[in-house]
Structures are given as structure tokens and as C-alpha cells.
Amino acid sequence: MECCEPGVLILLCVVRGISMSSPCLSSVLTNANLTMYQTSAPEVMPQQSSLLPSISSQQISNSAYTSSISGQWYGQISPHCWTEDNVLEWISDNVESTKFDANTLSLAYCTMNGATLCQMNQDQMIGVFGLQLGQHLHNSLQEYKTKSELQIMSGPELNETCQLLDNFLDNLNFPLLSTIRIGQAEEAVCQRDFDYRNDYDLTSLTMEPMTPLGDTEYLSDNQSDSEYSSSSNSGMFGFSNLGSPESGSGESDPEFSYPLISTHIKMEKVESRLKRPRGRPPKLSREHSNNMYDNPKKNKHAPRGTHLWEFIRDILIHPERNQGLMKWEDRREGVFKFLKSEAVAQMWGQKKKNSSMTYEKLSRAMRYYYKREILERVDGRRLVYKFGKNSSGWKIEEIGIGM
DNA sequence: GCAACATTTCCTGTTT
DNA sequence: GAAACAGGAAATGTTG
């Protein structure tokens, strides 16, 4: 093993940083170190400078140690299950990464287990650890809670939704949780955990400034109507105004603007608007399709995707990822609201490989859920829905993690 | 091939 | 007047 294992170095730095004025905390950290890296050589003195070689000579066959060294145990163990030692190491790692002055750290708050830690809200964290470290710890904890939750809940479908969210938001240049730099090790874990592009091909979805139609003419794969030509021109896919009108009135960031998504728009002038027959128009043959969304590797029988209500639910239960797309109105009652209704519809469309999805269509599908009691009506409130008794997976009790 | 299911698409009318 | 809501009708794609 190399003599510069980051976990050990960080711990040593922390111990050294607090040893002058906080001997107790120092010994706690050192004891935690020894406890965690249970050694068969009790003669190793905690404070001695040869700690590192001593550790490196230990039997390090257990994966916990190996994981700790690389910081990966964070992503493998639910924060709720962290031991006091785990919490201590996590704090020490964050102390190091924030260059926090450990002298100001209170020992009393460094001896708690994960369950206790998880009960602290952001304000309490800041109150205990100070603004800088407290905020940092809170963010870090939320990240590991999310990862843990993903591992618990997810099946590939939830991952897919999260991945879709990540990819979608990534394309919009949002600062994604998974990209927040806490430390190299965590970053590596994040990249591993959220590297989804291999199994959900969204790479074909490019978000870029919309090219003026006069410069580049796109061809539609299945929308041959003049109706869509006109609606598209008005920004239907331009993402210039994907938020709902209400969302623009203060609940969402008014400064927020989506990059534009390029679309295939068939420029076909028709003199008068012809009345369409009812029902969904037949799709053109794939052979004649020139759709950028078509994936040549796509299976003939696509795997069963999540249902719309599950897609919505998955956005809602990952508030750190939904970036103002939706919000809970009443978390306990399952009442939620669309903030960026068109953006959510676009995401749903991406998931279903349907570039022409709109909130109007999505909401029609949502209304069908009323009969099946998957959703309940919320009268008088626009863009507000409520999960019904036949929905699942959104309740705090079910998830086990308060959000 | 067929039926069931879950949307998707379009429409008209109503409400906010 | 525009956006959202409501729900009918007919269509599609997937699955069993």
C-alpha cells in the first residue's frame, strides 16, 4: 500500500490540526481511527508519527477498511446506519476538505451515530458546526442519503428517471448534486454511481441554441401537419418558455432560462388549417424516419418503462435533483404542483422518445389516473395534483427518509 | 393474431 | 384572451 492513503492522511491532518487545543477530540479521532481500523497490533501508539506505516502493515483484508481509505463506504452504507466512528470519520473528512479550523469544533457533537445525525436539519447542522462546515456537512449528508435511498428503492426504473433528470439538468448547465465537488473520492463515486449513459442512451438528445429555421431546415419524423409547424415556431420545443405561467410568477427562478433544444421541424406551409380526424395520427414508417431521437441500438421490444405517475413521483422524491420542476404542496398528503410544467412534459417526452410531448397531453394522461385513483383531483388549484390511494412509493413512511 | 393496457393525440367546452 | 382543466373519441405501442 502506498504511504499516502488519503483517508489516513486526512485523519492525521485532522488530528494534528486539533491536537493543540482539543486533546480530547484528538484522542477521540485517533481512537476512532484505531477502532475502525481494528488492528492486531495494540502496541501501536495513537500519537506516534509511525502511525501510517503501522496501519499499512495491518491486516486490511476487510472491505470496510479498503472502502474507508477510498471514501467509498459513504456510498455503500446508509447514513442512518453509520456508527459513531463512521460519523467521526465523515466529519473529519469534511473538516479536511473544507479546510475548517478544527479548533473550533465541539467534541460533544462529534460523538453521535448516523441515526442521530440524520435527524438534524440544515439549521441545526449550521448551529452546531458553524455556517461553513455545517452547510458543507448538510450537503454531504443529503448526498449520501440520496445515494442510499437510490440503492434501497431503485430499481433500474428509478435510476433511469434520476439519470434522465441528471442528464436533462446537466444539459441545462445546472449544478447537479452529483457534480458537487466534495472530494476526489466522492467525485469518483458520484461519477460511477450516476454514469448511466451506457444503459440509457440519451446522448442523442442535444441541447443547443436553436438554429434559426432559415439557416437550417429540420425534417420532422412524424409530424407532417402544418399545425405543428406553427406551434413549433412559437417555441414549442425551443424551451424558451417551458415554465408554466404560474411558475414565472415567483415560485420558480425568474432568471432561469433553458437553453434551447434543437428540433426537427418540417417547414410546410399550408394555406388553411385543415380539420384533423380524431385520434392519434399513424406514425410514419421508421424506414422513412430521419429522427435524431431514433436509437439504432434500440431493442425491437423496448423494456417496460415507468408509468407516468411513477415518473412524476420519482422527480418529486428527489428534490435535490428536480431543480424547481415540481414541488410538494403538502408532502404528507401527497399534494404536489408543477412549477415547470412544459419542462416536465419535455422530460417525459424524452423518456418515451416522443419529441412532441406537451403538458397538455401529459395532463390528459394524468386525468385518466383520477378514475383509477392513482391521482386525486385538487379542485380550484392549477397545476396541482394529489397522489391517490392506488399510488405508492411517495410516502415518507414508505421511503423511510424524510424529505 | 388478439386483447388488454397505458398512454397519445386531437377535440370541444368550461373555468380560472 | 390565454392558460389550464375536463373529458370524449380514436389512435398507437407494448405486453402477455
mmCIF file of C-alpha atoms in Angstrom, chain A residues 37-267:
data_model
loop_
_atom_site.group_PDB
_atom_site.id
_atom_site.type_symbol
_atom_site.label_atom_id
_atom_site.label_comp_id
_atom_site.label_asym_id
_atom_site.label_seq_id
_atom_site.Cartn_x
_atom_site.Cartn_y
_atom_site.Cartn_z
ATOM 1 C CA TYR A 37 -9.008 0.076 11.524
ATOM 2 C CA GLN A 38 -9.033 -2.582 14.192
ATOM 3 C CA THR A 39 -5.512 -3.756 14.386
ATOM 4 C CA SER A 40 -3.918 -6.814 15.711
ATOM 5 C CA ALA A 41 -1.023 -4.700 16.914
ATOM 6 C CA PRO A 42 -2.218 -2.955 20.062
ATOM 7 C CA GLU A 43 1.214 -1.650 20.744
ATOM 8 C CA VAL A 44 0.793 0.996 18.109
ATOM 9 C CA MET A 45 0.674 4.319 19.859
ATOM 10 C CA PRO A 46 -2.035 6.649 18.645
ATOM 11 C CA GLN A 47 0.064 9.750 18.508
ATOM 12 C CA GLN A 48 3.216 8.355 17.153
ATOM 13 C CA SER A 49 4.391 9.521 13.819
ATOM 14 C CA SER A 50 4.802 5.988 12.660
ATOM 15 C CA LEU A 51 1.068 5.502 12.686
ATOM 16 C CA LEU A 52 0.919 5.378 8.976
ATOM 17 C CA PRO A 53 3.377 2.538 8.499
ATOM 18 C CA SER A 54 1.692 0.769 11.351
ATOM 19 C CA ILE A 55 -1.644 0.966 9.670
ATOM 20 C CA SER A 56 -0.215 -0.027 6.402
ATOM 21 C CA SER A 57 1.129 -3.149 7.969
ATOM 22 C CA GLN A 58 -2.175 -4.137 9.422
ATOM 23 C CA GLN A 59 -4.316 -6.800 8.118
ATOM 24 C CA ILE A 60 -6.543 -4.858 5.878
ATOM 25 C CA SER A 61 -8.463 -7.609 4.389
ATOM 26 C CA ASN A 62 -11.831 -6.296 5.436
ATOM 27 C CA SER A 63 -13.543 -4.267 2.819
ATOM 28 C CA ALA A 64 -14.626 -1.611 5.261
ATOM 29 C CA TYR A 65 -11.110 -0.515 5.620
ATOM 30 C CA THR A 66 -10.425 -0.548 1.956
ATOM 31 C CA SER A 67 -13.609 1.339 1.320
ATOM 32 C CA SER A 68 -12.803 3.832 4.012
ATOM 33 C CA ILE A 69 -9.487 4.563 2.509
ATOM 34 C CA SER A 70 -11.034 5.416 -0.753
ATOM 35 C CA GLY A 71 -14.017 7.109 0.829
ATOM 36 C CA GLN A 72 -16.377 4.682 -0.821
ATOM 37 C CA TRP A 73 -18.028 3.375 2.284
ATOM 38 C CA TYR A 74 -20.040 6.567 2.366
ATOM 39 C CA GLY A 75 -21.913 5.462 -0.687
ATOM 40 C CA GLN A 76 -22.263 1.906 0.487
ATOM 41 C CA ILE A 77 -23.759 2.404 3.910
ATOM 42 C CA SER A 78 -26.935 4.311 4.587
ATOM 43 C CA PRO A 79 -26.197 7.368 6.739
ATOM 44 C CA HIS A 80 -28.872 6.086 9.102
ATOM 45 C CA CYS A 81 -26.686 3.092 9.752
ATOM 46 C CA TRP A 82 -23.431 4.928 10.273
ATOM 47 C CA THR A 83 -21.770 4.192 13.551
ATOM 48 C CA GLU A 84 -20.267 6.887 15.738
ATOM 49 C CA ASP A 85 -16.940 6.039 14.201
ATOM 50 C CA ASN A 86 -18.353 6.364 10.724
ATOM 51 C CA VAL A 87 -19.780 9.751 11.597
ATOM 52 C CA LEU A 88 -16.497 10.808 13.074
ATOM 53 C CA GLU A 89 -14.590 9.850 10.001
ATOM 54 C CA TRP A 90 -17.104 11.533 7.775
ATOM 55 C CA ILE A 91 -16.809 14.718 9.816
ATOM 56 C CA SER A 92 -13.041 14.575 9.766
ATOM 57 C CA ASP A 93 -13.002 14.106 6.020
ATOM 58 C CA ASN A 94 -15.221 17.113 5.606
ATOM 59 C CA VAL A 95 -13.160 19.136 8.043
ATOM 60 C CA GLU A 96 -10.206 18.459 5.839
ATOM 61 C CA SER A 97 -11.940 19.145 2.551
ATOM 62 C CA THR A 98 -13.316 22.475 3.787
ATOM 63 C CA LYS A 99 -10.055 23.474 5.456
ATOM 64 C CA PHE A 100 -12.145 24.052 8.518
ATOM 65 C CA ASP A 101 -10.428 25.119 11.693
ATOM 66 C CA ALA A 102 -10.920 22.065 13.845
ATOM 67 C CA ASN A 103 -10.016 24.036 16.955
ATOM 68 C CA THR A 104 -13.488 25.455 16.982
ATOM 69 C CA LEU A 105 -15.121 22.095 16.692
ATOM 70 C CA SER A 106 -17.018 20.922 19.724
ATOM 71 C CA LEU A 107 -16.282 17.419 20.829
ATOM 72 C CA ALA A 108 -19.777 16.929 22.108
ATOM 73 C CA TYR A 109 -21.203 16.897 18.636
ATOM 74 C CA CYS A 110 -18.683 14.528 17.167
ATOM 75 C CA THR A 111 -19.936 11.539 19.059
ATOM 76 C CA MET A 112 -23.229 10.685 17.518
ATOM 77 C CA ASN A 113 -24.348 7.879 15.325
ATOM 78 C CA GLY A 114 -25.857 8.128 11.889
ATOM 79 C CA ALA A 115 -29.428 7.918 13.068
ATOM 80 C CA THR A 116 -28.918 10.925 15.313
ATOM 81 C CA LEU A 117 -27.071 12.732 12.586
ATOM 82 C CA CYS A 118 -29.881 12.184 10.123
ATOM 83 C CA GLN A 119 -32.364 13.791 12.477
ATOM 84 C CA MET A 120 -30.535 17.103 12.247
ATOM 85 C CA ASN A 121 -31.843 19.586 9.762
ATOM 86 C CA GLN A 122 -29.766 22.134 7.947
ATOM 87 C CA ASP A 123 -30.219 24.848 10.542
ATOM 88 C CA GLN A 124 -29.244 22.526 13.334
ATOM 89 C CA MET A 125 -26.151 21.486 11.410
ATOM 90 C CA ILE A 126 -25.146 25.087 10.927
ATOM 91 C CA GLY A 127 -25.902 25.816 14.545
ATOM 92 C CA VAL A 128 -23.677 23.011 15.688
ATOM 93 C CA PHE A 129 -20.877 23.081 13.164
ATOM 94 C CA GLY A 130 -20.978 26.666 12.041
ATOM 95 C CA LEU A 131 -22.072 28.124 8.760
ATOM 96 C CA GLN A 132 -19.317 26.843 6.527
ATOM 97 C CA LEU A 133 -18.807 23.360 7.876
ATOM 98 C CA GLY A 134 -22.438 22.925 8.819
ATOM 99 C CA GLN A 135 -23.619 23.746 5.332
ATOM 100 C CA HIS A 136 -20.969 21.503 3.868
ATOM 101 C CA LEU A 137 -21.870 18.629 6.149
ATOM 102 C CA HIS A 138 -25.537 19.049 5.425
ATOM 103 C CA ASN A 139 -24.951 18.945 1.682
ATOM 104 C CA SER A 140 -22.701 15.951 2.024
ATOM 105 C CA LEU A 141 -25.203 14.119 4.196
ATOM 106 C CA GLN A 142 -28.015 14.802 1.769
ATOM 107 C CA GLU A 143 -25.915 13.365 -0.991
ATOM 108 C CA TYR A 144 -25.273 10.144 0.865
ATOM 109 C CA LYS A 145 -28.888 9.938 1.934
ATOM 110 C CA THR A 146 -29.877 10.202 -1.684
ATOM 111 C CA LYS A 147 -27.436 7.554 -2.765
ATOM 112 C CA SER A 148 -28.605 5.263 -0.046
ATOM 113 C CA GLU A 149 -32.194 5.866 -0.969
ATOM 114 C CA LEU A 150 -31.450 5.153 -4.575
ATOM 115 C CA GLN A 151 -29.902 1.852 -3.640
ATOM 116 C CA ILE A 152 -32.851 0.961 -1.471
ATOM 117 C CA MET A 153 -35.620 1.981 -3.774
ATOM 118 C CA SER A 154 -34.280 1.720 -7.096
ATOM 119 C CA GLY A 155 -34.728 -0.443 -9.482
ATOM 120 C CA PRO A 156 -33.443 0.320 -12.843
ATOM 121 C CA GLU A 157 -36.555 2.332 -13.472
ATOM 122 C CA LEU A 158 -35.943 4.833 -10.735
ATOM 123 C CA ASN A 159 -32.336 5.075 -11.720
ATOM 124 C CA GLU A 160 -33.475 5.751 -15.207
ATOM 125 C CA THR A 161 -35.657 8.610 -14.080
ATOM 126 C CA CYS A 162 -32.891 10.054 -11.958
ATOM 127 C CA GLN A 163 -30.492 9.624 -14.764
ATOM 128 C CA LEU A 164 -32.875 11.306 -17.083
ATOM 129 C CA LEU A 165 -33.181 14.150 -14.622
ATOM 130 C CA ASP A 166 -29.470 14.384 -14.235
ATOM 131 C CA ASN A 167 -28.914 14.328 -17.926
ATOM 132 C CA PHE A 168 -31.674 16.790 -18.559
ATOM 133 C CA LEU A 169 -30.429 19.179 -15.929
ATOM 134 C CA ASP A 170 -26.871 18.572 -16.934
ATOM 135 C CA ASN A 171 -27.721 19.745 -20.390
ATOM 136 C CA LEU A 172 -29.228 22.832 -18.865
ATOM 137 C CA ASN A 173 -25.997 23.558 -17.053
ATOM 138 C CA PHE A 174 -27.482 23.104 -13.620
ATOM 139 C CA PRO A 175 -25.061 22.378 -10.832
ATOM 140 C CA LEU A 176 -26.012 18.800 -10.231
ATOM 141 C CA LEU A 177 -25.649 17.229 -6.885
ATOM 142 C CA SER A 178 -23.629 14.503 -8.399
ATOM 143 C CA THR A 179 -21.134 17.014 -9.664
ATOM 144 C CA ILE A 180 -20.648 18.930 -6.455
ATOM 145 C CA ARG A 181 -17.029 18.589 -5.554
ATOM 146 C CA ILE A 182 -16.578 17.409 -2.039
ATOM 147 C CA GLY A 183 -13.512 15.332 -2.528
ATOM 148 C CA GLN A 184 -11.831 13.339 -5.175
ATOM 149 C CA ALA A 185 -13.001 10.049 -3.797
ATOM 150 C CA GLU A 186 -16.581 11.138 -3.560
ATOM 151 C CA GLU A 187 -16.391 12.592 -7.001
ATOM 152 C CA ALA A 188 -15.241 9.285 -8.354
ATOM 153 C CA VAL A 189 -18.082 7.554 -6.601
ATOM 154 C CA CYS A 190 -20.547 10.041 -7.976
ATOM 155 C CA GLN A 191 -19.322 9.567 -11.457
ATOM 156 C CA ARG A 192 -19.570 5.856 -11.048
ATOM 157 C CA ASP A 193 -22.983 5.899 -9.466
ATOM 158 C CA PHE A 194 -24.539 8.227 -11.964
ATOM 159 C CA ASP A 195 -22.833 7.120 -15.047
ATOM 160 C CA TYR A 196 -25.927 5.943 -16.764
ATOM 161 C CA ARG A 197 -25.329 6.783 -20.312
ATOM 162 C CA ASN A 198 -24.410 3.270 -21.176
ATOM 163 C CA ASP A 199 -27.773 1.813 -20.358
ATOM 164 C CA TYR A 200 -29.993 4.734 -21.167
ATOM 165 C CA ASP A 201 -28.975 6.332 -24.333
ATOM 166 C CA LEU A 202 -29.783 9.975 -24.103
ATOM 167 C CA THR A 203 -26.660 11.097 -25.783
ATOM 168 C CA SER A 204 -28.623 11.686 -28.883
ATOM 169 C CA LEU A 205 -30.502 14.392 -27.087
ATOM 170 C CA THR A 206 -28.615 17.539 -27.599
ATOM 171 C CA MET A 207 -29.483 20.861 -26.194
ATOM 172 C CA GLU A 208 -28.118 23.694 -28.108
ATOM 173 C CA PRO A 209 -29.152 27.086 -29.220
ATOM 174 C CA MET A 210 -31.918 26.753 -31.678
ATOM 175 C CA THR A 211 -30.704 27.325 -35.123
ATOM 176 C CA PRO A 212 -32.832 29.780 -36.981
ATOM 177 C CA LEU A 213 -35.065 27.885 -39.244
ATOM 178 C CA GLY A 214 -33.975 29.954 -42.091
ATOM 179 C CA ASP A 215 -30.452 28.701 -41.685
ATOM 180 C CA THR A 216 -31.076 25.086 -41.062
ATOM 181 C CA GLU A 217 -34.143 23.253 -42.062
ATOM 182 C CA TYR A 218 -35.088 20.311 -39.942
ATOM 183 C CA LEU A 219 -37.269 17.493 -41.036
ATOM 184 C CA SER A 220 -39.927 16.030 -38.880
ATOM 185 C CA ASP A 221 -40.218 12.319 -38.487
ATOM 186 C CA ASN A 222 -43.844 12.122 -37.768
ATOM 187 C CA GLN A 223 -45.402 15.458 -37.562
ATOM 188 C CA SER A 224 -46.386 16.388 -41.014
ATOM 189 C CA ASP A 225 -49.044 18.829 -40.074
ATOM 190 C CA SER A 226 -48.901 22.477 -40.519
ATOM 191 C CA GLU A 227 -50.283 22.780 -37.018
ATOM 192 C CA TYR A 228 -47.067 21.604 -35.568
ATOM 193 C CA SER A 229 -45.052 23.772 -37.793
ATOM 194 C CA SER A 230 -46.728 26.791 -36.398
ATOM 195 C CA SER A 231 -46.680 25.643 -32.830
ATOM 196 C CA SER A 232 -43.066 24.682 -33.070
ATOM 197 C CA ASN A 233 -42.168 28.030 -34.409
ATOM 198 C CA SER A 234 -43.702 29.585 -31.399
ATOM 199 C CA GLY A 235 -41.252 27.862 -29.183
ATOM 200 C CA MET A 236 -42.916 24.592 -28.510
ATOM 201 C CA PHE A 237 -39.580 22.881 -28.408
ATOM 202 C CA GLY A 238 -37.489 25.904 -28.147
ATOM 203 C CA PHE A 239 -37.590 25.733 -24.370
ATOM 204 C CA SER A 240 -37.818 29.442 -24.387
ATOM 205 C CA ASN A 241 -40.751 29.323 -22.083
ATOM 206 C CA LEU A 242 -41.148 25.928 -20.626
ATOM 207 C CA GLY A 243 -42.314 27.070 -17.274
ATOM 208 C CA SER A 244 -45.933 27.390 -16.562
ATOM 209 C CA PRO A 245 -47.337 30.869 -16.304
ATOM 210 C CA GLU A 246 -47.661 30.407 -12.592
ATOM 211 C CA SER A 247 -44.117 29.287 -12.306
ATOM 212 C CA GLY A 248 -42.992 32.520 -13.700
ATOM 213 C CA SER A 249 -44.752 34.443 -11.022
ATOM 214 C CA GLY A 250 -42.251 33.918 -8.345
ATOM 215 C CA GLU A 251 -42.232 30.304 -7.346
ATOM 216 C CA SER A 252 -39.502 29.459 -9.734
ATOM 217 C CA ASP A 253 -36.451 31.357 -10.577
ATOM 218 C CA PRO A 254 -37.427 34.132 -12.921
ATOM 219 C CA GLU A 255 -33.843 34.400 -14.009
ATOM 220 C CA PHE A 256 -33.840 30.828 -15.020
ATOM 221 C CA SER A 257 -33.798 30.217 -18.700
ATOM 222 C CA TYR A 258 -33.484 26.982 -20.508
ATOM 223 C CA PRO A 259 -31.027 26.525 -23.269
ATOM 224 C CA LEU A 260 -32.770 25.818 -26.467
ATOM 225 C CA ILE A 261 -33.297 22.380 -27.828
ATOM 226 C CA SER A 262 -32.943 21.798 -31.480
ATOM 227 C CA THR A 263 -35.848 20.090 -33.104
ATOM 228 C CA HIS A 264 -36.907 18.660 -36.325
ATOM 229 C CA ILE A 265 -39.462 20.887 -37.796
ATOM 230 C CA LYS A 266 -40.845 20.327 -41.144
ATOM 231 C CA MET A 267 -41.452 23.630 -42.768
#
